[in-house]
PDB file of C-alpha atoms in Angstrom:
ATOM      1  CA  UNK A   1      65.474 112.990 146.910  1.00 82.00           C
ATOM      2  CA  UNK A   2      66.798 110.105 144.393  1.00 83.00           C
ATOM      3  CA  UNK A   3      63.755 108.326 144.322  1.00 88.00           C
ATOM      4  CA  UNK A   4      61.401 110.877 144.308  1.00 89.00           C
ATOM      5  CA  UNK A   5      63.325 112.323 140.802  1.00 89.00           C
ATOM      6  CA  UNK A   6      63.558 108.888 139.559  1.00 90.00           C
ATOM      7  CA  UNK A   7      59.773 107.938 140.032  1.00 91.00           C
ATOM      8  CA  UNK A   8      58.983 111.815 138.323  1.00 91.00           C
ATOM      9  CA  UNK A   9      61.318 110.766 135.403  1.00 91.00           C
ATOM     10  CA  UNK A  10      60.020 107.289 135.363  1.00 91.00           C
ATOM     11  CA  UNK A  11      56.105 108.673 135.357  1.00 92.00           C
ATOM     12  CA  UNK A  12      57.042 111.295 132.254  1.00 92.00           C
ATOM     13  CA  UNK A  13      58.494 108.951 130.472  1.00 92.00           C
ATOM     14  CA  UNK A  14      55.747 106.223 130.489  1.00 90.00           C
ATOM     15  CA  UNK A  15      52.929 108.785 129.736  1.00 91.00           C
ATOM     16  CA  UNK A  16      55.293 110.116 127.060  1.00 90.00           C
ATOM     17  CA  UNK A  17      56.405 106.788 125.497  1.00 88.00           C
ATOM     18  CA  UNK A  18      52.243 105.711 125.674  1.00 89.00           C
ATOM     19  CA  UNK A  19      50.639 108.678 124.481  1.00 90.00           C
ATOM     20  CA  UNK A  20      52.835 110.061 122.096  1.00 83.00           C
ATOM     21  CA  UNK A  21      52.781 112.752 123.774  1.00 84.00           C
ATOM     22  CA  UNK A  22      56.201 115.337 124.188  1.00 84.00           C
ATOM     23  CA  UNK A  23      56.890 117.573 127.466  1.00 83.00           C
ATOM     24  CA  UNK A  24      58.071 120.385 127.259  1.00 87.00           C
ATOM     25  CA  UNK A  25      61.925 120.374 126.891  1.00 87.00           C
ATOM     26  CA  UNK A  26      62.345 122.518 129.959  1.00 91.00           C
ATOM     27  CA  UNK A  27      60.333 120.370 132.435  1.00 89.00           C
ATOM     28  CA  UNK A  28      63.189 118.010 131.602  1.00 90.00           C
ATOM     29  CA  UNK A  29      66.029 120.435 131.900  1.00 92.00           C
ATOM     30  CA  UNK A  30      64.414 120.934 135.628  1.00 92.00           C
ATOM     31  CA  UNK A  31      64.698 117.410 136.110  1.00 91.00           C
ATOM     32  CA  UNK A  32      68.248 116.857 134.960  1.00 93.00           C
ATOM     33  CA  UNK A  33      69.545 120.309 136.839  1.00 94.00           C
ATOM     34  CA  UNK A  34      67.951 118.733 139.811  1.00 92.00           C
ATOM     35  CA  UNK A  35      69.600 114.933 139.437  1.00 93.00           C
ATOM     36  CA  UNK A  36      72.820 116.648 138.820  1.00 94.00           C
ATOM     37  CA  UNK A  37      72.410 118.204 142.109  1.00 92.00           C
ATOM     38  CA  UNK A  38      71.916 114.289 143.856  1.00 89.00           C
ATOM     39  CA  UNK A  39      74.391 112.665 145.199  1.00 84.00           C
ATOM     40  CA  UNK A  40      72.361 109.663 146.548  1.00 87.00           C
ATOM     41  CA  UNK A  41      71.524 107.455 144.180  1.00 90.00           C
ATOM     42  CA  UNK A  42      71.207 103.416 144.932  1.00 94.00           C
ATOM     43  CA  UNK A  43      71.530 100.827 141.769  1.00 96.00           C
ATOM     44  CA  UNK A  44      67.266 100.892 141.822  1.00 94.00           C
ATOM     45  CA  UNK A  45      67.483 104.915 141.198  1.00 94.00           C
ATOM     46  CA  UNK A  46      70.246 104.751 138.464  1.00 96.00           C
ATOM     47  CA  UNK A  47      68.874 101.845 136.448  1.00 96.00           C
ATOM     48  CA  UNK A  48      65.259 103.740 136.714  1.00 95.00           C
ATOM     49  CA  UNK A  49      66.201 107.200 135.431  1.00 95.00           C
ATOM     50  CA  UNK A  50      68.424 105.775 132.788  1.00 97.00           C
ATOM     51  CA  UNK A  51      65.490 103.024 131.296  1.00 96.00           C
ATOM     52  CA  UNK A  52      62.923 105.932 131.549  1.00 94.00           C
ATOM     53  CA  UNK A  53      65.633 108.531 129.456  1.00 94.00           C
ATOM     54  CA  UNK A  54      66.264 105.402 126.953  1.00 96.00           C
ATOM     55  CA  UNK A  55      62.600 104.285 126.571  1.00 94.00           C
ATOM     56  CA  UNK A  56      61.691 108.279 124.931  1.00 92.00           C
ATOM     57  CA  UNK A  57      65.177 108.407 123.344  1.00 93.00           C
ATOM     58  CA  UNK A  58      66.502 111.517 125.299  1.00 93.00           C
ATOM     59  CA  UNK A  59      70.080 111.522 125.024  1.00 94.00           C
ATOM     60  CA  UNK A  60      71.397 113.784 128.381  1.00 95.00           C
ATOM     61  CA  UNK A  61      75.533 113.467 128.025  1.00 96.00           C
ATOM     62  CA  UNK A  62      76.053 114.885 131.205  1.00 96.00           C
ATOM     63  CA  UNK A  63      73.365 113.366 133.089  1.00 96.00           C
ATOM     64  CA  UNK A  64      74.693 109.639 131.813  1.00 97.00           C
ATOM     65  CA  UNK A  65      78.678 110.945 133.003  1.00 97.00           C
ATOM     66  CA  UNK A  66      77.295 111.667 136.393  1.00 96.00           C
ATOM     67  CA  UNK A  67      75.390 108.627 136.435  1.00 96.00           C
ATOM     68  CA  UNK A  68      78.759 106.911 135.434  1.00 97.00           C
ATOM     69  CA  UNK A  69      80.546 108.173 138.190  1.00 95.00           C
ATOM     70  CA  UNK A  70      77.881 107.647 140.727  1.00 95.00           C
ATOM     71  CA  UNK A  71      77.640 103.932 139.669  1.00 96.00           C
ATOM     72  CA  UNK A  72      81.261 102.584 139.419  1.00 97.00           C
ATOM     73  CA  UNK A  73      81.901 102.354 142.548  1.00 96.00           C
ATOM     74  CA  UNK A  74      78.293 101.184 143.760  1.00 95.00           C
ATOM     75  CA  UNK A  75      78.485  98.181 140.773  1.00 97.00           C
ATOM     76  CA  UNK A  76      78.874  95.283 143.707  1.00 95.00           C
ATOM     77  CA  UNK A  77      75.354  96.382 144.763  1.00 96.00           C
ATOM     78  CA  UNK A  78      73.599  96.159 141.864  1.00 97.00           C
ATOM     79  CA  UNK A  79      71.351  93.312 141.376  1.00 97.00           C
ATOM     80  CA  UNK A  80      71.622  91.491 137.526  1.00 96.00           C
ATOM     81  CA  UNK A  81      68.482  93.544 136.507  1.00 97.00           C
ATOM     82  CA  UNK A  82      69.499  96.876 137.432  1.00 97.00           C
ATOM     83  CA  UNK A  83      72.728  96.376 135.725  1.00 98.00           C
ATOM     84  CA  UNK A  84      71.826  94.656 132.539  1.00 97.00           C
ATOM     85  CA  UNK A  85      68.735  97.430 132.536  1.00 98.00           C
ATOM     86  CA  UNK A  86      71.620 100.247 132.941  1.00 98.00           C
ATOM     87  CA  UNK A  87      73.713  99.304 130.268  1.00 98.00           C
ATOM     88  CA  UNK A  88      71.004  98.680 127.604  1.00 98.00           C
ATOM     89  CA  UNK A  89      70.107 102.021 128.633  1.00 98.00           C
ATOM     90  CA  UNK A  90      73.185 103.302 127.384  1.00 98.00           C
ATOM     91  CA  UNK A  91      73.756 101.093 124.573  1.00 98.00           C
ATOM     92  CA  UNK A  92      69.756 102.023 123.410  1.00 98.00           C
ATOM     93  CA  UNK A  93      71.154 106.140 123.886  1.00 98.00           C
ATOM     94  CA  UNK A  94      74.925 105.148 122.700  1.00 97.00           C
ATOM     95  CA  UNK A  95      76.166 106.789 125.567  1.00 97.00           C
ATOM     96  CA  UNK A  96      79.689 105.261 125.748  1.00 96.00           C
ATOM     97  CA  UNK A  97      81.250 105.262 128.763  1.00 96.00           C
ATOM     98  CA  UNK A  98      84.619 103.345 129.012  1.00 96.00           C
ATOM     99  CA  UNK A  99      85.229 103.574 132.468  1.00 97.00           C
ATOM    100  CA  UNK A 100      81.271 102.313 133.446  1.00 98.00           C
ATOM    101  CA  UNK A 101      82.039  99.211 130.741  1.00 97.00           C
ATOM    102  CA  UNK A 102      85.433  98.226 132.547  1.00 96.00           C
ATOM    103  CA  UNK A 103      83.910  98.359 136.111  1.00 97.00           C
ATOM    104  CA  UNK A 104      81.089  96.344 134.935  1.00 97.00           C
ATOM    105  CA  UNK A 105      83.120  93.823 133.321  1.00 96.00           C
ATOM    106  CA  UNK A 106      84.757  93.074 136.141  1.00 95.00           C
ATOM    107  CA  UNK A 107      81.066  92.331 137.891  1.00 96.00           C
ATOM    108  CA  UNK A 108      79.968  90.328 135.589  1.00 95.00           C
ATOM    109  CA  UNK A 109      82.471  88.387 135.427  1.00 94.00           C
ATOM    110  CA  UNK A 110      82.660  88.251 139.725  1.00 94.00           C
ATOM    111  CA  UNK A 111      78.556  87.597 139.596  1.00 94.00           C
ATOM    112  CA  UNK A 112      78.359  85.385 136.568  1.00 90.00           C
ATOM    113  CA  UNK A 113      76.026  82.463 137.812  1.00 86.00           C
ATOM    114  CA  UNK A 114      73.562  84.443 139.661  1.00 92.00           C
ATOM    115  CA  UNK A 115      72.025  86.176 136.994  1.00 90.00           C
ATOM    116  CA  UNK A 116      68.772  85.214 135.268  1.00 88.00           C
ATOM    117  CA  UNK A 117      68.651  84.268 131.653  1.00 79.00           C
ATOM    118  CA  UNK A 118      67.789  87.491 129.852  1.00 85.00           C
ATOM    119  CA  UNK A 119      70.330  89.483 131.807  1.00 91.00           C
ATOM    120  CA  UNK A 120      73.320  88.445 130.714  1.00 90.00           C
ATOM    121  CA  UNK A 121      72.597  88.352 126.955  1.00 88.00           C
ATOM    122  CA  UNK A 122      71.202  91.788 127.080  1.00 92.00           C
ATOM    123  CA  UNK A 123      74.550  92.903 129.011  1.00 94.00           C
ATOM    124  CA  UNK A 124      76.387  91.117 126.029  1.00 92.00           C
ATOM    125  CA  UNK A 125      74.084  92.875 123.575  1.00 92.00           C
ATOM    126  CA  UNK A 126      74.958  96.542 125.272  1.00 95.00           C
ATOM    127  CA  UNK A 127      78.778  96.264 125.382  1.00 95.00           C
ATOM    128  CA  UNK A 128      78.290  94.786 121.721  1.00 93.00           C
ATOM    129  CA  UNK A 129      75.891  97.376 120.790  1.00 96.00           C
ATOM    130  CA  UNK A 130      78.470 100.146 122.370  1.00 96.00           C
ATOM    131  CA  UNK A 131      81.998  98.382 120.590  1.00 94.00           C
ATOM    132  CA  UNK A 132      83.264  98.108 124.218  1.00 93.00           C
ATOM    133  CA  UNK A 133      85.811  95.115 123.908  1.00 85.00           C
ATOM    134  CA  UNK A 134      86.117  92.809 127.087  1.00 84.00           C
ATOM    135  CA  UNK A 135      87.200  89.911 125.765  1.00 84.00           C
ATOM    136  CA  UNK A 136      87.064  88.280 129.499  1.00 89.00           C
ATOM    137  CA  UNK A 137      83.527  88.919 129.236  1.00 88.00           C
ATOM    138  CA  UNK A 138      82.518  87.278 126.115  1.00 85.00           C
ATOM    139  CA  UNK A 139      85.175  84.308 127.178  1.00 87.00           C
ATOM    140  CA  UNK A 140      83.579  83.375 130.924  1.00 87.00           C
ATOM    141  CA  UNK A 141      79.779  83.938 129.475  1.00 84.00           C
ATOM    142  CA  UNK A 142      80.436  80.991 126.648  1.00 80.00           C
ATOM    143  CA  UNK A 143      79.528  78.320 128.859  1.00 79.00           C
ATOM    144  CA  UNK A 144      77.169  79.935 130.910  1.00 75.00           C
ATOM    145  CA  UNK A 145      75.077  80.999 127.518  1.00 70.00           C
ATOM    146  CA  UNK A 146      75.106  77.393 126.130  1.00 68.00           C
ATOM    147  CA  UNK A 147      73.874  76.049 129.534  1.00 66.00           C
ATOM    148  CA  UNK A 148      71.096  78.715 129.318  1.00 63.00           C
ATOM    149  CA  UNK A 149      70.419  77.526 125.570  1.00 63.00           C
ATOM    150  CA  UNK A 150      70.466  74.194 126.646  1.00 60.00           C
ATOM    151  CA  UNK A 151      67.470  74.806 128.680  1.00 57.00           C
ATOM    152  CA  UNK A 152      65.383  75.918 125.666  1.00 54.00           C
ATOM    153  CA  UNK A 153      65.574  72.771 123.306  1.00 54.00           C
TER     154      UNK A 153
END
């Protein structure tokens, strides 16, 4: 199941990132044959697996399409963290995926006052880090950002 896979790829990828330690390239082969097969996944799942690939650096094109598709039309769900953690993910990887940026423009554009203070910026960083123009985006997070500066003088 989705979250079983995710907390496997989630537990690798910690002892991996902490240890300096690799796995065996076909453990994660395993893994990604058997995500491919899931058709389940929730926002938690899909920001999970994609912040455990992105904190060892393992790039999996087909895994982050699938995730893509999977996503789009679950974005409304998503809370700010899971999204902003998703797309870093893919801007950390440069995994560009037009279609992913466009649907999440349109969120966080619709969800624009409810998220916390890191999430935006590190959305804006990802579509910025990944060349994905959306003007509307930059345009409606201006005032939002200098509120949020605001707070820190």
């Amino acid at each position: 199941n989705a979250k079983n896979l995710a907390a496997v790829a989630f537990a690798i990828s910690t002892i991996c990132s902490k240890s300096n330690m690799s796995v065996d390239p076909t453990i994660w082969q395993n893994i990604e044959q058997n995500l491919l097969q899931t058709n389940t996944f929730g926002p938690r799942e899909i920001s999970g697996i994609t912040a455990s690939y992105a904190r060892i650096n393992r790039r999996a094109p087909k895994l982050f399409n699938h995730f893509a598709c999977k996503a789009i039309p679950k974005l409304d769900a998503f809370r700010g963290e899971d999204l902003s953690v998703m797309l870093s993910s893919y801007a950390k990887l440069a995994h560009i995926s037009p279609n992913l940026l466009d649907a999440s423009s349109r969120i966080i554009i619709e969800k624009l006052g409810d998220f916390k203070d890191q999430e935006l910026p590190t959305m804006l960083w990802a579509f910025a880090k990944l060349r994905h123009r959306s003007p509307d985006v930059f345009t409606a997070a201006v005032p939002h950002t200098i509120r949020c500066l605001q707070y820190l003088e």
